[in-house]
Amino acid sequence: MKFPEPRYIDTNGIKMAVYEDGPKDGVPVLLSHGWPELAYSWRHQIPALAKAGFRVIAPDQRGYGNTGGPKGEENVPLYDIEHLTGDLTGLLDALEIDKAVYCGHDWGGMVVWQSALMHPDRVAGVIGVNTPFLPRSPVDPIMAMRMMFGEDMYIVYFQKFGVAEQKVGADTKRTLNFLYRRSGITMQEWEKLPSSDKNLAFIKALDTPESEWRGKPLLNEEELAYYTAAFEKSGWEGGINWYRNFTRNWERSAGLVQKVTAPALMISAADDVVLSPAMTEGMEQYVPDLEKHIIADCGHWTQAEKPEELNRLMIDWLKRRFG
């Protein structure tokens, strides 16, 4: 499948690569990717949403792909949640769009939920794919993750500037082939594992032989080549910097009211061991207008693992709420 070429839009101090489809007078749907993803991660959703009559806007976000971003340890704060949400509002400004439905997966899910808190006048609705709304932690989240999972947990490991990007960038194609795999384990099987096997030490597991990797590869050669070229172009630093702002984001969000007033759709994947469906329990307290679904037999990469089912749920909700 040939993915379209981007156009470049100035927003919030960066030149953002944006991929668009659908009628210009359709309800705008803004797609926010996670790590290590790209606008290309929505390749199965973009044409389906456009065909359903929606105006689809999918950027390579700050630090990624054809957008890229500032480098150097001194620029880590330029990847905080204020910049990430500001990039999207600036994109809407440039496109002369008042409001859009924000849809996000993985880290992109955190960006769209926080956008609903920080820029509620720009968010017509929210679709969380795998990523639930997570209310502000009572303690520094990195400290909590370090205590719970240890130093090898991937988010904790990412905190040391320059270390993780060197590790994953040593062989970008191998890293992507390792990460982009079907789950290979059900949630029931995961829950039965000893806690020592559930420390989410994904990057450390890169050192294991490919024959020991869990799950089947998710990408075909063309898809793997697209991702590899994109991450070799941008490097890994920018995307990992998103993780290095967990503490900063937590500190700066003190006092932010934890209530999403926009209508919301939450789509979980039954076998995503990082963002489990159980994490959506109690979301209604913070997101009163909420509809929830779980896609069976699906791991973390929902857009590619179960594209037809994801598209159906998204389009059905969008037409009911915004048609």
PDB file of N, CA and C in Angstrom, residues 133-228:
ATOM      1  N   PHE A 133      -7.663   7.048  29.945  1.00  0.00           N
ATOM      2  CA  PHE A 133      -7.388   8.284  30.694  1.00  0.00           C
ATOM      3  C   PHE A 133      -6.798   7.883  32.039  1.00  0.00           C
ATOM      4  N   LEU A 134      -5.639   8.451  32.359  1.00  0.00           N
ATOM      5  CA  LEU A 134      -4.973   8.167  33.627  1.00  0.00           C
ATOM      6  C   LEU A 134      -4.947   9.451  34.451  1.00  0.00           C
ATOM      7  N   PRO A 135      -5.683   9.502  35.547  1.00  0.00           N
ATOM      8  CA  PRO A 135      -5.659  10.716  36.372  1.00  0.00           C
ATOM      9  C   PRO A 135      -4.275  10.953  36.947  1.00  0.00           C
ATOM     10  N   ARG A 136      -4.014  12.197  37.328  1.00  0.00           N
ATOM     11  CA  ARG A 136      -2.701  12.574  37.846  1.00  0.00           C
ATOM     12  C   ARG A 136      -2.322  11.716  39.048  1.00  0.00           C
ATOM     13  N   SER A 137      -1.125  11.156  38.994  1.00  0.00           N
ATOM     14  CA  SER A 137      -0.626  10.299  40.066  1.00  0.00           C
ATOM     15  C   SER A 137      -0.384  11.110  41.334  1.00  0.00           C
ATOM     16  N   PRO A 138      -0.596  10.524  42.506  1.00  0.00           N
ATOM     17  CA  PRO A 138      -0.281  11.232  43.761  1.00  0.00           C
ATOM     18  C   PRO A 138       1.218  11.375  44.002  1.00  0.00           C
ATOM     19  N   VAL A 139       2.029  10.581  43.257  1.00  0.00           N
ATOM     20  CA  VAL A 139       3.488  10.659  43.406  1.00  0.00           C
ATOM     21  C   VAL A 139       4.120  10.740  42.019  1.00  0.00           C
ATOM     22  N   ASP A 140       5.390  11.132  41.987  1.00  0.00           N
ATOM     23  CA  ASP A 140       6.147  11.179  40.739  1.00  0.00           C
ATOM     24  C   ASP A 140       6.050   9.812  40.045  1.00  0.00           C
ATOM     25  N   PRO A 141       5.528   9.748  38.819  1.00  0.00           N
ATOM     26  CA  PRO A 141       5.311   8.447  38.170  1.00  0.00           C
ATOM     27  C   PRO A 141       6.603   7.671  37.919  1.00  0.00           C
ATOM     28  N   ILE A 142       7.707   8.352  37.633  1.00  0.00           N
ATOM     29  CA  ILE A 142       8.971   7.632  37.405  1.00  0.00           C
ATOM     30  C   ILE A 142       9.445   6.991  38.703  1.00  0.00           C
ATOM     31  N   MET A 143       9.321   7.693  39.804  1.00  0.00           N
ATOM     32  CA  MET A 143       9.679   7.120  41.097  1.00  0.00           C
ATOM     33  C   MET A 143       8.820   5.884  41.379  1.00  0.00           C
ATOM     34  N   ALA A 144       7.524   5.974  41.077  1.00  0.00           N
ATOM     35  CA  ALA A 144       6.618   4.850  41.320  1.00  0.00           C
ATOM     36  C   ALA A 144       6.980   3.657  40.437  1.00  0.00           C
ATOM     37  N   MET A 145       7.278   3.909  39.155  1.00  0.00           N
ATOM     38  CA  MET A 145       7.640   2.818  38.237  1.00  0.00           C
ATOM     39  C   MET A 145       8.949   2.178  38.639  1.00  0.00           C
ATOM     40  N   ARG A 146       9.891   3.003  39.091  1.00  0.00           N
ATOM     41  CA  ARG A 146      11.190   2.466  39.527  1.00  0.00           C
ATOM     42  C   ARG A 146      11.002   1.559  40.741  1.00  0.00           C
ATOM     43  N   MET A 147      10.158   1.970  41.667  1.00  0.00           N
ATOM     44  CA  MET A 147       9.914   1.159  42.869  1.00  0.00           C
ATOM     45  C   MET A 147       9.178  -0.128  42.538  1.00  0.00           C
ATOM     46  N   MET A 148       8.250  -0.050  41.582  1.00  0.00           N
ATOM     47  CA  MET A 148       7.424  -1.204  41.262  1.00  0.00           C
ATOM     48  C   MET A 148       8.133  -2.214  40.365  1.00  0.00           C
ATOM     49  N   PHE A 149       8.876  -1.706  39.365  1.00  0.00           N
ATOM     50  CA  PHE A 149       9.417  -2.599  38.327  1.00  0.00           C
ATOM     51  C   PHE A 149      10.936  -2.682  38.295  1.00  0.00           C
ATOM     52  N   GLY A 150      11.630  -1.706  38.868  1.00  0.00           N
ATOM     53  CA  GLY A 150      13.090  -1.724  38.835  1.00  0.00           C
ATOM     54  C   GLY A 150      13.683  -0.939  37.674  1.00  0.00           C
ATOM     55  N   GLU A 151      15.010  -0.907  37.629  1.00  0.00           N
ATOM     56  CA  GLU A 151      15.737  -0.064  36.674  1.00  0.00           C
ATOM     57  C   GLU A 151      15.595  -0.524  35.227  1.00  0.00           C
ATOM     58  N   ASP A 152      15.299  -1.821  35.009  1.00  0.00           N
ATOM     59  CA  ASP A 152      15.244  -2.332  33.639  1.00  0.00           C
ATOM     60  C   ASP A 152      13.889  -2.108  32.965  1.00  0.00           C
ATOM     61  N   MET A 153      12.885  -1.692  33.721  1.00  0.00           N
ATOM     62  CA  MET A 153      11.599  -1.371  33.120  1.00  0.00           C
ATOM     63  C   MET A 153      11.834  -0.298  32.055  1.00  0.00           C
ATOM     64  N   TYR A 154      11.248  -0.484  30.877  1.00  0.00           N
ATOM     65  CA  TYR A 154      11.671   0.326  29.733  1.00  0.00           C
ATOM     66  C   TYR A 154      11.528   1.830  29.941  1.00  0.00           C
ATOM     67  N   ILE A 155      10.483   2.293  30.633  1.00  0.00           N
ATOM     68  CA  ILE A 155      10.308   3.735  30.832  1.00  0.00           C
ATOM     69  C   ILE A 155      11.359   4.283  31.791  1.00  0.00           C
ATOM     70  N   VAL A 156      11.695   3.515  32.817  1.00  0.00           N
ATOM     71  CA  VAL A 156      12.761   3.907  33.743  1.00  0.00           C
ATOM     72  C   VAL A 156      14.108   3.920  33.009  1.00  0.00           C
ATOM     73  N   TYR A 157      14.340   2.880  32.210  1.00  0.00           N
ATOM     74  CA  TYR A 157      15.575   2.768  31.425  1.00  0.00           C
ATOM     75  C   TYR A 157      15.743   3.962  30.485  1.00  0.00           C
ATOM     76  N   PHE A 158      14.630   4.459  29.942  1.00  0.00           N
ATOM     77  CA  PHE A 158      14.664   5.579  28.999  1.00  0.00           C
ATOM     78  C   PHE A 158      15.104   6.902  29.651  1.00  0.00           C
ATOM     79  N   GLN A 159      15.122   6.975  30.970  1.00  0.00           N
ATOM     80  CA  GLN A 159      15.412   8.251  31.630  1.00  0.00           C
ATOM     81  C   GLN A 159      16.861   8.701  31.462  1.00  0.00           C
ATOM     82  N   LYS A 160      17.780   7.775  31.213  1.00  0.00           N
ATOM     83  CA  LYS A 160      19.203   8.124  31.069  1.00  0.00           C
ATOM     84  C   LYS A 160      19.443   8.601  29.643  1.00  0.00           C
ATOM     85  N   PHE A 161      19.718   9.881  29.501  1.00  0.00           N
ATOM     86  CA  PHE A 161      19.854  10.461  28.171  1.00  0.00           C
ATOM     87  C   PHE A 161      20.995   9.794  27.392  1.00  0.00           C
ATOM     88  N   GLY A 162      20.696   9.418  26.141  1.00  0.00           N
ATOM     89  CA  GLY A 162      21.697   8.862  25.240  1.00  0.00           C
ATOM     90  C   GLY A 162      21.875   7.362  25.311  1.00  0.00           C
ATOM     91  N   VAL A 163      21.435   6.725  26.414  1.00  0.00           N
ATOM     92  CA  VAL A 163      21.679   5.294  26.595  1.00  0.00           C
ATOM     93  C   VAL A 163      20.716   4.465  25.749  1.00  0.00           C
ATOM     94  N   ALA A 164      19.424   4.720  25.890  1.00  0.00           N
ATOM     95  CA  ALA A 164      18.428   3.923  25.180  1.00  0.00           C
ATOM     96  C   ALA A 164      18.515   4.119  23.667  1.00  0.00           C
ATOM     97  N   GLU A 165      18.722   5.375  23.218  1.00  0.00           N
ATOM     98  CA  GLU A 165      18.764   5.613  21.777  1.00  0.00           C
ATOM     99  C   GLU A 165      19.955   4.926  21.123  1.00  0.00           C
ATOM    100  N   GLN A 166      21.059   4.816  21.863  1.00  0.00           N
ATOM    101  CA  GLN A 166      22.209   4.091  21.331  1.00  0.00           C
ATOM    102  C   GLN A 166      21.892   2.599  21.219  1.00  0.00           C
ATOM    103  N   LYS A 167      21.195   2.088  22.212  1.00  0.00           N
ATOM    104  CA  LYS A 167      20.846   0.662  22.235  1.00  0.00           C
ATOM    105  C   LYS A 167      19.892   0.307  21.096  1.00  0.00           C
ATOM    106  N   VAL A 168      18.782   1.041  20.973  1.00  0.00           N
ATOM    107  CA  VAL A 168      17.791   0.688  19.958  1.00  0.00           C
ATOM    108  C   VAL A 168      18.237   1.102  18.569  1.00  0.00           C
ATOM    109  N   GLY A 169      19.124   2.129  18.487  1.00  0.00           N
ATOM    110  CA  GLY A 169      19.587   2.602  17.195  1.00  0.00           C
ATOM    111  C   GLY A 169      20.770   1.834  16.639  1.00  0.00           C
ATOM    112  N   ALA A 170      21.333   0.907  17.407  1.00  0.00           N
ATOM    113  CA  ALA A 170      22.475   0.122  16.928  1.00  0.00           C
ATOM    114  C   ALA A 170      22.081  -0.695  15.702  1.00  0.00           C
ATOM    115  N   ASP A 171      20.863  -1.182  15.680  1.00  0.00           N
ATOM    116  CA  ASP A 171      20.318  -1.906  14.515  1.00  0.00           C
ATOM    117  C   ASP A 171      18.825  -1.614  14.485  1.00  0.00           C
ATOM    118  N   THR A 172      18.463  -0.512  13.827  1.00  0.00           N
ATOM    119  CA  THR A 172      17.077  -0.030  13.839  1.00  0.00           C
ATOM    120  C   THR A 172      16.109  -1.067  13.282  1.00  0.00           C
ATOM    121  N   LYS A 173      16.468  -1.721  12.223  1.00  0.00           N
ATOM    122  CA  LYS A 173      15.566  -2.717  11.620  1.00  0.00           C
ATOM    123  C   LYS A 173      15.297  -3.856  12.593  1.00  0.00           C
ATOM    124  N   ARG A 174      16.321  -4.337  13.260  1.00  0.00           N
ATOM    125  CA  ARG A 174      16.161  -5.427  14.239  1.00  0.00           C
ATOM    126  C   ARG A 174      15.278  -4.966  15.400  1.00  0.00           C
ATOM    127  N   THR A 175      15.516  -3.739  15.887  1.00  0.00           N
ATOM    128  CA  THR A 175      14.722  -3.209  17.000  1.00  0.00           C
ATOM    129  C   THR A 175      13.243  -3.154  16.636  1.00  0.00           C
ATOM    130  N   LEU A 176      12.945  -2.629  15.450  1.00  0.00           N
ATOM    131  CA  LEU A 176      11.546  -2.514  15.023  1.00  0.00           C
ATOM    132  C   LEU A 176      10.921  -3.887  14.813  1.00  0.00           C
ATOM    133  N   ASN A 177      11.700  -4.816  14.288  1.00  0.00           N
ATOM    134  CA  ASN A 177      11.191  -6.174  14.089  1.00  0.00           C
ATOM    135  C   ASN A 177      10.928  -6.857  15.430  1.00  0.00           C
ATOM    136  N   PHE A 178      11.714  -6.494  16.442  1.00  0.00           N
ATOM    137  CA  PHE A 178      11.511  -7.016  17.794  1.00  0.00           C
ATOM    138  C   PHE A 178      10.252  -6.431  18.436  1.00  0.00           C
ATOM    139  N   LEU A 179      10.053  -5.124  18.260  1.00  0.00           N
ATOM    140  CA  LEU A 179       8.929  -4.448  18.922  1.00  0.00           C
ATOM    141  C   LEU A 179       7.601  -4.719  18.240  1.00  0.00           C
ATOM    142  N   TYR A 180       7.593  -4.712  16.916  1.00  0.00           N
ATOM    143  CA  TYR A 180       6.336  -4.873  16.174  1.00  0.00           C
ATOM    144  C   TYR A 180       6.022  -6.350  15.967  1.00  0.00           C
ATOM    145  N   ARG A 181       5.451  -6.941  16.995  1.00  0.00           N
ATOM    146  CA  ARG A 181       5.066  -8.345  16.937  1.00  0.00           C
ATOM    147  C   ARG A 181       3.681  -8.509  17.554  1.00  0.00           C
ATOM    148  N   ARG A 182       3.003  -9.524  17.110  1.00  0.00           N
ATOM    149  CA  ARG A 182       1.728  -9.845  17.760  1.00  0.00           C
ATOM    150  C   ARG A 182       2.015 -10.252  19.198  1.00  0.00           C
ATOM    151  N   SER A 183       1.002 -10.194  20.029  1.00  0.00           N
ATOM    152  CA  SER A 183       1.227 -10.322  21.465  1.00  0.00           C
ATOM    153  C   SER A 183       1.984 -11.595  21.842  1.00  0.00           C
ATOM    154  N   GLY A 184       1.558 -12.729  21.360  1.00  0.00           N
ATOM    155  CA  GLY A 184       2.249 -13.974  21.677  1.00  0.00           C
ATOM    156  C   GLY A 184       1.920 -14.523  23.054  1.00  0.00           C
ATOM    157  N   ILE A 185       1.106 -13.786  23.806  1.00  0.00           N
ATOM    158  CA  ILE A 185       0.702 -14.237  25.134  1.00  0.00           C
ATOM    159  C   ILE A 185      -0.656 -13.624  25.458  1.00  0.00           C
ATOM    160  N   THR A 186      -1.536 -14.418  26.030  1.00  0.00           N
ATOM    161  CA  THR A 186      -2.835 -13.876  26.422  1.00  0.00           C
ATOM    162  C   THR A 186      -2.715 -13.181  27.773  1.00  0.00           C
ATOM    163  N   MET A 187      -3.692 -12.360  28.087  1.00  0.00           N
ATOM    164  CA  MET A 187      -3.666 -11.673  29.376  1.00  0.00           C
ATOM    165  C   MET A 187      -3.702 -12.685  30.524  1.00  0.00           C
ATOM    166  N   GLN A 188      -4.454 -13.766  30.347  1.00  0.00           N
ATOM    167  CA  GLN A 188      -4.541 -14.795  31.393  1.00  0.00           C
ATOM    168  C   GLN A 188      -3.174 -15.447  31.624  1.00  0.00           C
ATOM    169  N   GLU A 189      -2.453 -15.712  30.527  1.00  0.00           N
ATOM    170  CA  GLU A 189      -1.113 -16.303  30.652  1.00  0.00           C
ATOM    171  C   GLU A 189      -0.145 -15.310  31.298  1.00  0.00           C
ATOM    172  N   TRP A 190      -0.258 -14.054  30.912  1.00  0.00           N
ATOM    173  CA  TRP A 190       0.607 -13.012  31.472  1.00  0.00           C
ATOM    174  C   TRP A 190       0.419 -12.897  32.977  1.00  0.00           C
ATOM    175  N   GLU A 191      -0.819 -12.918  33.412  1.00  0.00           N
ATOM    176  CA  GLU A 191      -1.111 -12.741  34.828  1.00  0.00           C
ATOM    177  C   GLU A 191      -0.574 -13.894  35.679  1.00  0.00           C
ATOM    178  N   LYS A 192      -0.352 -15.057  35.082  1.00  0.00           N
ATOM    179  CA  LYS A 192       0.152 -16.213  35.813  1.00  0.00           C
ATOM    180  C   LYS A 192       1.673 -16.232  35.925  1.00  0.00           C
ATOM    181  N   LEU A 193       2.340 -15.349  35.178  1.00  0.00           N
ATOM    182  CA  LEU A 193       3.798 -15.314  35.227  1.00  0.00           C
ATOM    183  C   LEU A 193       4.286 -14.788  36.568  1.00  0.00           C
ATOM    184  N   PRO A 194       5.483 -15.212  36.995  1.00  0.00           N
ATOM    185  CA  PRO A 194       6.053 -14.629  38.222  1.00  0.00           C
ATOM    186  C   PRO A 194       6.351 -13.151  38.002  1.00  0.00           C
ATOM    187  N   SER A 195       6.325 -12.386  39.080  1.00  0.00           N
ATOM    188  CA  SER A 195       6.509 -10.935  38.965  1.00  0.00           C
ATOM    189  C   SER A 195       7.847 -10.580  38.327  1.00  0.00           C
ATOM    190  N   SER A 196       8.862 -11.427  38.513  1.00  0.00           N
ATOM    191  CA  SER A 196      10.177 -11.159  37.923  1.00  0.00           C
ATOM    192  C   SER A 196      10.144 -11.178  36.399  1.00  0.00           C
ATOM    193  N   ASP A 197       9.150 -11.853  35.830  1.00  0.00           N
ATOM    194  CA  ASP A 197       8.995 -11.909  34.373  1.00  0.00           C
ATOM    195  C   ASP A 197       8.079 -10.813  33.848  1.00  0.00           C
ATOM    196  N   LYS A 198       7.558  -9.982  34.744  1.00  0.00           N
ATOM    197  CA  LYS A 198       6.614  -8.935  34.327  1.00  0.00           C
ATOM    198  C   LYS A 198       7.157  -7.534  34.633  1.00  0.00           C
ATOM    199  N   ASN A 199       8.485  -7.391  34.519  1.00  0.00           N
ATOM    200  CA  ASN A 199       9.080  -6.091  34.839  1.00  0.00           C
ATOM    201  C   ASN A 199       9.179  -5.172  33.626  1.00  0.00           C
ATOM    202  N   LEU A 200       8.591  -5.609  32.482  1.00  0.00           N
ATOM    203  CA  LEU A 200       8.528  -4.783  31.264  1.00  0.00           C
ATOM    204  C   LEU A 200       9.920  -4.327  30.825  1.00  0.00           C
ATOM    205  N   ALA A 201      10.877  -5.254  30.923  1.00  0.00           N
ATOM    206  CA  ALA A 201      12.265  -4.958  30.527  1.00  0.00           C
ATOM    207  C   ALA A 201      12.442  -5.244  29.037  1.00  0.00           C
ATOM    208  N   PHE A 202      11.636  -4.583  28.204  1.00  0.00           N
ATOM    209  CA  PHE A 202      11.618  -4.874  26.774  1.00  0.00           C
ATOM    210  C   PHE A 202      12.971  -4.613  26.103  1.00  0.00           C
ATOM    211  N   ILE A 203      13.610  -3.515  26.472  1.00  0.00           N
ATOM    212  CA  ILE A 203      14.836  -3.139  25.770  1.00  0.00           C
ATOM    213  C   ILE A 203      15.974  -4.104  26.119  1.00  0.00           C
ATOM    214  N   LYS A 204      15.993  -4.559  27.350  1.00  0.00           N
ATOM    215  CA  LYS A 204      16.989  -5.562  27.743  1.00  0.00           C
ATOM    216  C   LYS A 204      16.784  -6.854  26.950  1.00  0.00           C
ATOM    217  N   ALA A 205      15.508  -7.159  26.649  1.00  0.00           N
ATOM    218  CA  ALA A 205      15.187  -8.384  25.910  1.00  0.00           C
ATOM    219  C   ALA A 205      15.654  -8.333  24.462  1.00  0.00           C
ATOM    220  N   LEU A 206      16.040  -7.146  23.979  1.00  0.00           N
ATOM    221  CA  LEU A 206      16.597  -7.026  22.629  1.00  0.00           C
ATOM    222  C   LEU A 206      17.838  -7.900  22.456  1.00  0.00           C
ATOM    223  N   ASP A 207      18.527  -8.171  23.549  1.00  0.00           N
ATOM    224  CA  ASP A 207      19.779  -8.937  23.484  1.00  0.00           C
ATOM    225  C   ASP A 207      19.537 -10.421  23.255  1.00  0.00           C
ATOM    226  N   THR A 208      18.317 -10.882  23.413  1.00  0.00           N
ATOM    227  CA  THR A 208      18.034 -12.306  23.249  1.00  0.00           C
ATOM    228  C   THR A 208      17.992 -12.664  21.765  1.00  0.00           C
ATOM    229  N   PRO A 209      18.302 -13.911  21.402  1.00  0.00           N
ATOM    230  CA  PRO A 209      18.261 -14.320  19.993  1.00  0.00           C
ATOM    231  C   PRO A 209      16.841 -14.181  19.423  1.00  0.00           C
ATOM    232  N   GLU A 210      16.747 -13.886  18.138  1.00  0.00           N
ATOM    233  CA  GLU A 210      15.440 -13.697  17.509  1.00  0.00           C
ATOM    234  C   GLU A 210      14.559 -14.931  17.655  1.00  0.00           C
ATOM    235  N   SER A 211      15.174 -16.107  17.709  1.00  0.00           N
ATOM    236  CA  SER A 211      14.407 -17.348  17.843  1.00  0.00           C
ATOM    237  C   SER A 211      13.644 -17.412  19.161  1.00  0.00           C
ATOM    238  N   GLU A 212      14.058 -16.593  20.152  1.00  0.00           N
ATOM    239  CA  GLU A 212      13.399 -16.594  21.461  1.00  0.00           C
ATOM    240  C   GLU A 212      12.363 -15.479  21.612  1.00  0.00           C
ATOM    241  N   TRP A 213      12.212 -14.639  20.592  1.00  0.00           N
ATOM    242  CA  TRP A 213      11.270 -13.535  20.679  1.00  0.00           C
ATOM    243  C   TRP A 213       9.836 -14.050  20.690  1.00  0.00           C
ATOM    244  N   ARG A 214       9.017 -13.424  21.504  1.00  0.00           N
ATOM    245  CA  ARG A 214       7.630 -13.855  21.662  1.00  0.00           C
ATOM    246  C   ARG A 214       6.760 -13.247  20.556  1.00  0.00           C
ATOM    247  N   GLY A 215       5.816 -14.031  20.037  1.00  0.00           N
ATOM    248  CA  GLY A 215       4.857 -13.536  19.052  1.00  0.00           C
ATOM    249  C   GLY A 215       5.401 -13.515  17.641  1.00  0.00           C
ATOM    250  N   LYS A 216       4.486 -13.497  16.680  1.00  0.00           N
ATOM    251  CA  LYS A 216       4.875 -13.492  15.267  1.00  0.00           C
ATOM    252  C   LYS A 216       5.073 -12.054  14.782  1.00  0.00           C
ATOM    253  N   PRO A 217       5.961 -11.875  13.797  1.00  0.00           N
ATOM    254  CA  PRO A 217       6.161 -10.531  13.249  1.00  0.00           C
ATOM    255  C   PRO A 217       4.853  -9.951  12.715  1.00  0.00           C
ATOM    256  N   LEU A 218       4.678  -8.645  12.912  1.00  0.00           N
ATOM    257  CA  LEU A 218       3.440  -7.978  12.516  1.00  0.00           C
ATOM    258  C   LEU A 218       3.569  -7.276  11.171  1.00  0.00           C
ATOM    259  N   LEU A 219       4.779  -6.871  10.817  1.00  0.00           N
ATOM    260  CA  LEU A 219       4.981  -6.071   9.613  1.00  0.00           C
ATOM    261  C   LEU A 219       5.477  -6.923   8.453  1.00  0.00           C
ATOM    262  N   ASN A 220       4.994  -6.608   7.242  1.00  0.00           N
ATOM    263  CA  ASN A 220       5.587  -7.226   6.063  1.00  0.00           C
ATOM    264  C   ASN A 220       6.864  -6.457   5.696  1.00  0.00           C
ATOM    265  N   GLU A 221       7.571  -6.909   4.686  1.00  0.00           N
ATOM    266  CA  GLU A 221       8.868  -6.307   4.339  1.00  0.00           C
ATOM    267  C   GLU A 221       8.728  -4.844   3.942  1.00  0.00           C
ATOM    268  N   GLU A 222       7.661  -4.515   3.201  1.00  0.00           N
ATOM    269  CA  GLU A 222       7.445  -3.128   2.776  1.00  0.00           C
ATOM    270  C   GLU A 222       7.195  -2.223   3.983  1.00  0.00           C
ATOM    271  N   GLU A 223       6.391  -2.701   4.918  1.00  0.00           N
ATOM    272  CA  GLU A 223       6.083  -1.906   6.113  1.00  0.00           C
ATOM    273  C   GLU A 223       7.317  -1.736   6.994  1.00  0.00           C
ATOM    274  N   LEU A 224       8.054  -2.816   7.184  1.00  0.00           N
ATOM    275  CA  LEU A 224       9.268  -2.761   8.002  1.00  0.00           C
ATOM    276  C   LEU A 224      10.290  -1.805   7.374  1.00  0.00           C
ATOM    277  N   ALA A 225      10.384  -1.816   6.054  1.00  0.00           N
ATOM    278  CA  ALA A 225      11.313  -0.921   5.357  1.00  0.00           C
ATOM    279  C   ALA A 225      10.907   0.541   5.544  1.00  0.00           C
ATOM    280  N   TYR A 226       9.595   0.828   5.535  1.00  0.00           N
ATOM    281  CA  TYR A 226       9.112   2.200   5.717  1.00  0.00           C
ATOM    282  C   TYR A 226       9.496   2.710   7.111  1.00  0.00           C
ATOM    283  N   TYR A 227       9.186   1.916   8.134  1.00  0.00           N
ATOM    284  CA  TYR A 227       9.520   2.312   9.508  1.00  0.00           C
ATOM    285  C   TYR A 227      11.034   2.478   9.680  1.00  0.00           C
ATOM    286  N   THR A 228      11.783   1.520   9.132  1.00  0.00           N
ATOM    287  CA  THR A 228      13.243   1.555   9.304  1.00  0.00           C
ATOM    288  C   THR A 228      13.822   2.828   8.699  1.00  0.00           C
TER     289      THR A 228
END
